[in-house]
Coordinates of C-alpha atoms and ligand atoms in Angstrom, one line a residue:
X1 CA 15.0 18.7 151.9
X2 CA 17.3 16.7 149.6
X3 CA 16.1 16.8 146.2
X4 CA 17.7 14.7 143.3
X5 CA 16.8 16.2 139.9
X6 CA 17.8 13.9 137.1
X7 CA 18.6 15.8 134.1
X8 CA 19.1 18.8 136.0
X9 CA 21.2 20.6 133.5
X10 CA 18.7 20.5 131.1
X11 CA 16.2 23.3 130.0
X12 CA 13.0 22.0 132.2
X13 CA 15.6 20.6 135.0
X14 CA 17.9 23.8 135.3
X15 CA 15.0 26.0 135.7
X16 CA 13.7 23.6 138.3
X17 CA 16.8 23.2 140.4
X18 CA 16.8 27.6 140.8
X19 CA 13.3 27.1 141.9
X20 CA 13.7 24.4 144.3
X21 CA 16.7 26.3 145.7
X22 CA 14.9 29.5 146.0
X23 CA 12.4 27.7 148.6
X24 CA 15.6 26.1 150.5
X25 CA 15.7 22.8 149.0
X26 CA 19.0 21.1 148.7
X27 CA 19.8 19.6 145.2
X28 CA 21.8 17.1 143.8
X29 CA 22.0 16.6 140.1
X30 CA 22.6 13.5 138.1
X31 CA 23.2 14.1 134.5
X32 CA 25.3 12.5 131.8
X33 CA 25.5 15.8 129.9
X34 CA 24.3 13.9 126.5
X35 CA 22.3 17.5 125.8
X36 CA 23.7 19.7 128.0
X37 CA 27.1 21.0 129.8
X38 CA 28.3 21.1 133.3
X39 CA 28.7 24.8 133.3
X40 CA 24.7 24.7 133.8
X41 CA 25.4 24.4 137.6
X42 CA 27.8 27.7 137.4
X43 CA 24.9 29.5 136.2
X44 CA 22.4 28.4 138.5
X45 CA 24.8 29.6 141.0
X46 CA 24.7 32.8 139.4
X47 CA 21.1 33.0 140.0
X48 CA 20.5 31.6 143.2
X49 CA 24.1 31.7 144.7
X50 CA 24.1 28.0 145.5
X51 CA 26.2 25.5 143.5
X52 CA 24.2 22.2 143.3
X53 CA 26.1 19.0 143.4
X54 CA 26.7 17.5 140.1
X55 CA 27.0 13.7 139.2
X56 CA 28.0 12.9 135.6
X57 CA 26.7 9.4 134.8
X58 CA 24.2 7.5 132.7
X59 CA 21.1 6.7 134.6
X60 CA 20.7 3.5 131.9
X61 CA 23.8 2.1 133.8
X62 CA 22.6 -0.5 136.0
X63 CA 25.6 -0.7 138.4
X64 CA 26.2 3.1 138.6
X65 CA 22.7 4.1 139.6
X66 CA 22.5 1.1 142.1
X67 CA 25.7 2.6 143.6
X68 CA 24.5 6.0 143.7
X69 CA 21.6 5.1 145.6
X70 CA 23.4 3.1 148.0
X71 CA 25.6 6.4 148.7
X72 CA 22.2 8.7 148.9
X73 CA 19.9 6.9 151.0
X74 CA 19.0 10.2 152.5
X75 CA 17.3 11.6 149.6
X76 CA 13.7 12.7 150.5
X77 CA 12.2 13.3 146.6
X78 CA 13.4 12.8 142.9
X79 CA 12.4 14.8 140.0
X80 CA 13.2 13.0 137.3
X81 CA 13.7 14.5 133.9
X82 CA 16.7 12.7 132.2
X83 CA 15.3 11.2 129.0
X84 CA 15.6 11.7 125.2
X85 CA 12.9 14.2 123.8
X86 CA 13.5 14.5 120.0
X87 CA 10.6 13.3 118.1
X88 CA 11.8 12.4 115.0
X89 CA 15.0 11.2 116.2
X90 CA 12.8 8.4 118.1
X91 CA 11.2 7.4 115.0
X92 CA 14.8 6.7 113.7
X93 CA 16.4 5.1 116.6
X94 CA 13.6 3.7 118.4
X95 CA 15.7 1.4 120.5
X96 CA 17.8 3.9 121.6
X97 CA 14.9 5.8 123.0
X98 CA 13.4 2.8 124.9
X99 CA 16.7 1.8 126.3
X100 CA 17.7 5.4 127.4
X101 CA 14.2 6.5 128.6
X102 CA 13.1 3.2 130.1
X103 CA 16.0 1.7 131.6
X104 CA 17.0 4.5 133.3
X105 CA 13.4 5.0 134.9
X106 CA 13.6 1.1 135.9
X107 CA 17.1 1.5 137.4
X108 CA 15.9 4.6 139.2
X109 CA 12.7 3.0 140.8
X110 CA 15.0 0.0 141.6
X111 CA 17.0 2.3 143.2
X112 CA 14.4 3.9 145.5
X113 CA 12.9 0.4 146.6
X114 CA 16.2 -0.7 148.0
X115 CA 17.2 2.6 149.5
X116 CA 13.7 3.3 150.9
X117 CA 13.4 6.5 149.1
X118 CA 9.4 7.2 148.5
X119 CA 8.6 10.2 146.4
X120 CA 9.2 10.5 142.5
X121 CA 8.1 13.1 140.1
X122 CA 7.7 12.0 136.6
X123 CA 8.5 14.2 133.4
X124 CA 5.4 13.2 131.2
X125 CA 3.8 14.9 128.4
X126 CA 0.2 15.8 126.6
X127 CA 1.9 13.6 123.9
X128 CA -0.3 10.7 125.8
X129 CA -3.6 12.2 124.6
X130 CA -2.8 12.1 120.9
X131 CA -5.3 14.4 119.0
X132 CA -7.8 14.3 121.9
X133 CA -11.4 13.6 121.3
X134 CA -12.5 16.8 123.5
X135 CA -10.8 20.1 124.1
X136 CA -9.6 21.4 126.5
X137 CA -8.0 17.8 127.6
X138 CA -8.4 16.7 131.2
X139 CA -6.3 13.9 132.9
X140 CA -8.9 11.4 132.6
X141 CA -9.1 11.6 128.6
X142 CA -8.0 8.3 127.4
X143 CA -4.6 7.7 126.4
X144 CA -4.2 7.3 122.7
X145 CA -1.8 5.1 120.6
X146 CA 1.5 6.8 120.6
X147 CA 2.4 8.6 117.6
X148 CA 6.3 8.0 118.4
X149 CA 8.5 5.9 120.3
X150 CA 9.3 9.0 122.1
X151 CA 5.7 9.4 123.3
X152 CA 5.1 5.8 123.9
X153 CA 8.1 5.9 126.5
X154 CA 6.0 8.4 128.1
X155 CA 3.0 6.3 127.8
X156 CA 4.8 3.1 128.8
X157 CA 6.6 5.0 131.8
X158 CA 3.7 6.0 133.3
X159 CA 2.6 2.5 133.3
X160 CA 5.7 1.3 134.8
X161 CA 5.5 3.7 137.5
X162 CA 1.7 2.8 138.1
X163 CA 2.5 -0.8 138.8
X164 CA 5.6 -0.1 140.8
X165 CA 3.6 2.3 143.0
X166 CA 1.0 -0.6 143.8
X167 CA 3.3 -3.0 144.4
X168 CA 5.9 -0.9 146.9
X169 CA 6.0 2.3 149.1
X170 CA 6.7 4.4 146.3
X171 CA 4.5 7.4 145.9
X172 CA 4.5 9.1 142.3
X173 CA 3.3 12.1 140.4
X174 CA 3.3 12.6 136.8
X175 CA 3.4 15.9 135.3
X176 CA 2.1 16.1 131.8
X177 CA 3.7 19.1 130.2
X178 CA 2.1 21.0 127.2
X179 CA 4.6 22.8 125.1
X180 CA 7.3 24.6 127.5
X181 CA 8.8 27.8 125.9
X182 CA 10.9 30.9 127.2
X183 CA 13.6 31.4 129.7
X184 CA 14.4 32.9 133.1
X185 CA 14.1 36.3 133.6
X186 CA 17.7 36.7 134.3
X187 CA 18.4 35.5 130.7
X188 CA 21.2 33.3 132.4
X189 CA 19.7 30.1 131.3
X190 CA 17.4 28.7 129.0
X191 CA 17.0 26.4 126.3
X192 CA 20.2 25.2 124.2
X193 CA 19.1 23.1 121.1
X194 CA 21.9 21.1 119.6
X195 CA 21.8 21.5 116.0
X196 CA 19.0 22.4 113.9
X197 CA 15.8 23.1 116.5
X198 CA 12.9 20.9 116.0
X199 CA 10.6 23.1 118.1
X200 CA 8.8 26.1 117.3
X201 CA 10.1 28.8 119.6
X202 CA 13.9 28.0 119.4
X203 CA 13.3 28.1 115.5
X204 CA 11.8 31.5 115.8
X205 CA 14.0 33.2 117.9
X206 CA 17.2 31.6 115.8
X207 CA 15.6 32.7 112.5
X208 CA 15.0 36.3 114.1
X209 CA 18.8 36.6 115.1
X210 CA 20.2 35.4 111.9
X211 CA 21.2 31.8 112.5
X212 CA 18.2 30.4 110.2
X213 CA 17.3 31.8 107.1
X214 CA 13.7 31.3 107.1
X215 CA 10.8 29.6 109.7
X216 CA 8.8 26.9 107.8
X217 CA 5.1 27.1 109.3
X218 CA 4.1 23.3 109.0
X219 CA 0.8 23.8 107.3
X220 CA -2.1 26.5 107.0
X221 CA -4.8 24.1 106.0
X222 CA -5.4 22.6 109.4
X223 CA -9.5 23.2 110.6
X224 CA -8.7 25.9 113.0
X225 CA -9.4 29.4 112.9
X226 CA -6.3 30.9 111.0
X227 CA -5.5 27.0 109.4
X228 CA -2.1 26.7 111.7
X229 CA -1.9 24.3 114.3
X230 CA -2.6 25.2 117.9
X231 CA -0.9 24.4 121.3
X232 CA -0.8 25.2 124.6
X233 CA 2.4 26.9 125.1
X234 CA 3.6 27.4 128.7
X235 CA 6.4 29.3 130.2
X236 CA 9.1 27.1 131.7
X237 CA 9.4 29.1 135.1
X238 CA 5.7 28.4 135.7
X239 CA 6.3 24.7 134.8
X240 CA 9.4 24.4 137.0
X241 CA 7.2 25.8 140.0
X242 CA 4.5 23.3 139.5
X243 CA 7.8 20.7 140.2
X244 CA 8.3 22.1 143.5
X245 CA 4.7 22.4 144.5
X246 CA 4.5 18.6 143.5
X247 CA 7.4 17.4 145.2
X248 CA 6.5 18.9 148.4
X249 CA 3.2 18.0 148.0
X250 CA 4.3 14.1 148.2
X251 CA 6.9 14.9 151.2
X252 CA 4.5 16.7 153.3
X253 CA 2.1 13.7 153.0
X254 CA -0.5 15.6 151.0
X255 CA -1.4 13.2 148.1
X256 CA -4.8 12.0 147.6
X257 CA -3.7 8.7 145.9
X258 CA -0.4 6.9 145.5
X259 CA -0.1 7.9 141.8
X260 CA -1.5 11.3 140.7
X261 CA -1.4 12.6 137.4
X262 CA -1.5 16.4 136.6
X263 CA -1.8 18.6 133.4
X264 CA 0.9 21.6 133.1
X265 CA -0.8 23.9 130.5
X266 CA -2.4 27.1 130.7
X267 CA -5.6 26.1 129.4
X268 CA -4.8 28.6 126.3
X269 CA -4.4 27.4 122.8
X270 CA -2.3 29.5 120.3
X271 CA -1.9 28.9 116.9
X272 CA 1.5 29.0 115.0
X273 CA 0.4 32.2 113.4
X274 CA -0.4 33.8 116.9
X275 CA 3.1 32.9 118.3
X276 CA 4.5 34.5 115.4
X277 CA 2.5 37.6 116.0
X278 CA 3.1 37.7 119.5
X279 CA 6.9 37.4 118.7
X280 CA 6.7 40.3 116.2
X281 CA 4.6 42.4 118.3
X282 CA 6.9 42.2 121.7
X283 CA 10.4 42.3 119.9
X284 CA 9.2 44.9 117.1
X285 CA 10.9 42.7 114.6
X286 CA 9.4 41.1 111.4
X287 CA 9.9 37.3 111.4
X288 CA 10.9 35.6 107.8
X289 CA 8.6 32.7 107.6
X290 CA 6.8 30.8 104.7
X291 CA 3.9 28.2 105.0
X292 CA 4.9 24.6 103.8
X293 CA 3.2 21.5 103.8
X294 CA 2.4 19.8 107.1
X295 CA 5.0 18.0 109.5
X296 CA 4.1 14.5 109.7
X297 CA 2.5 13.4 112.8
X298 CA 1.8 16.6 114.1
X299 CA -1.9 17.0 115.5
X300 CA -4.2 19.8 114.8
X301 CA -4.7 21.2 118.0
X302 CA -4.4 20.7 121.9
X303 CA -4.6 22.5 125.0
X304 CA -4.9 21.9 128.6
X305 CA -8.1 21.6 131.0
X306 CA -5.7 22.9 134.0
X307 CA -8.6 22.8 136.4
X308 CA -7.6 19.8 138.6
X309 CA -4.0 21.3 139.0
X310 CA -5.1 24.7 139.6
X311 CA -7.6 23.1 142.4
X312 CA -5.7 20.0 143.6
X313 CA -2.0 20.6 143.0
X314 CA -3.0 24.4 144.1
X315 CA -0.5 25.6 140.7
X316 CA -1.6 28.4 138.2
X317 CA 0.7 29.1 135.0
X318 CA 1.0 33.1 135.8
X319 CA 2.8 33.8 132.5
X320 CA 1.1 34.7 129.1
X321 CA 2.5 34.2 125.6
X322 CA 3.7 37.8 125.2
X323 CA 6.0 37.0 128.3
X324 CA 6.9 33.7 127.2
X325 CA 8.0 35.2 123.5
X326 CA 9.8 37.8 124.9
X327 CA 11.8 35.8 127.4
X328 CA 12.6 33.3 124.5
X329 CA 13.9 36.2 122.5
X330 CA 15.9 37.9 125.5
X331 CA 17.9 34.5 125.7
X332 CA 18.4 34.1 122.1
X333 CA 20.1 37.8 122.2
X334 CA 22.2 36.6 125.2
X335 CA 23.5 33.4 123.5
X336 CA 24.5 35.6 120.3
X337 CA 26.7 38.0 122.7
X338 CA 28.6 35.0 123.8
Ligands
LIG401 C1 6.4 18.1 120.3 C2 5.8 16.8 120.6 C3 5.7 16.7 122.1 C4 7.4 16.9 122.8 C5 7.7 18.3 122.1 C6 8.9 18.7 123.0 C7 4.2 15.7 119.1 C8 3.2 15.4 118.6 N1 4.8 16.0 120.0 O1 5.5 18.9 120.6 O2 5.1 15.6 122.8 O3 7.1 16.9 124.1 O4 7.7 18.4 120.9 O5 9.9 18.1 122.3 O6 5.5 15.1 118.6 N2 6.2 24.2 114.1 C9 6.4 25.1 112.7 N3 7.8 25.0 112.4 C10 8.6 24.3 113.2 C11 8.5 24.0 114.5 C12 7.5 23.9 114.8 O7 5.6 25.4 112.2 O8 9.6 25.0 112.5 C13 4.6 23.9 114.3 C14 4.4 22.7 114.7 O9 3.8 22.0 113.6 C15 3.4 22.5 115.7 C16 3.6 23.7 116.6 O10 4.8 24.3 115.7 O11 2.1 22.9 115.2 C17 4.6 23.3 117.7 O12 5.9 22.5 117.5 P1 6.9 22.1 118.4 O13 7.4 23.1 119.1 O14 7.8 21.1 117.6 O15 6.0 21.0 119.7 P2 4.8 20.0 119.5 O16 5.1 19.4 118.0 O17 3.7 20.2 119.7

């Protein structure tokens, strides 16, 4: 099948392209390279032996996107990753986030409608749950008021998709990611944060390799066993595989509803200190870190109830926290030797 992967040169996108190719799908990537580089398709080829087609343009551009869909009516399914994702930046530049993340989605859905393309998998986030009232959090938990414009774009995107699905023949699956970390086993692709990382795992590996002096642990007075905040970290390859299962589910006509939502998490929560401990254990290194104030907007704890994904999607995360932290470290070492 021919699968369009928007944002396919990014962190999760590139890992997903590899998994799609592994089961025989033909992939076409659309990416504007705003947070990635064109040579990722060569890296993908090193892993899979197949270089995916890459078209470089901005999906927020209505004309260019319409033209793309006119030329590519034979696409069987779309996995839509292309979006901005920095929470802090979204607070500073909300319009940039609303324009980029929402206009691109509307343009893609319009292109699907006009070209008769039926299937789309959307990259959503557990951020839609805010701080859930009950843990682990299930897909039917209430959506909380978004903490950031970034989070709001995910909520609004799900609404846009839901309305569109009702009014058209389009089918959609929203995948709500918990905290994706780690890198491909080959250490040929991984996360490539621009500048100072916002997220925990790249900050840990950059500190260990000497790019950063010290990791700041944001708060140790949360009401958790060790006082640091808890998240459900998930290996990016496990996450990537879920996308293949989701898009196949749609193409094979196995959906139970025209719009489905699945959590992509392991079901296990780890505190910031537990992630650091895992990293130190698997690498044998001592990480330089200090406790500082809480980061504004952070929630105390969240982890997934993955039962619905496990049972209905037929997907289960297989890799544990040590495998995640070790693969992230191997990747950082490869980057350091470039
Ligand atoms: C955030 C977003 C999420 C987004 C994800 C990826 C929120 C509530 N969540 O997740 O929607 O999809 O980023 O961009 O905004 N930490 C430190 N020191 C650091 C960095 C992080 O202690 O230098 C802690 C954080 O306080 C948090 C945990 O590590 O407790 C994970 O942080 P991070 O990797 O940034 O992910 P989230 O904030 O959970």
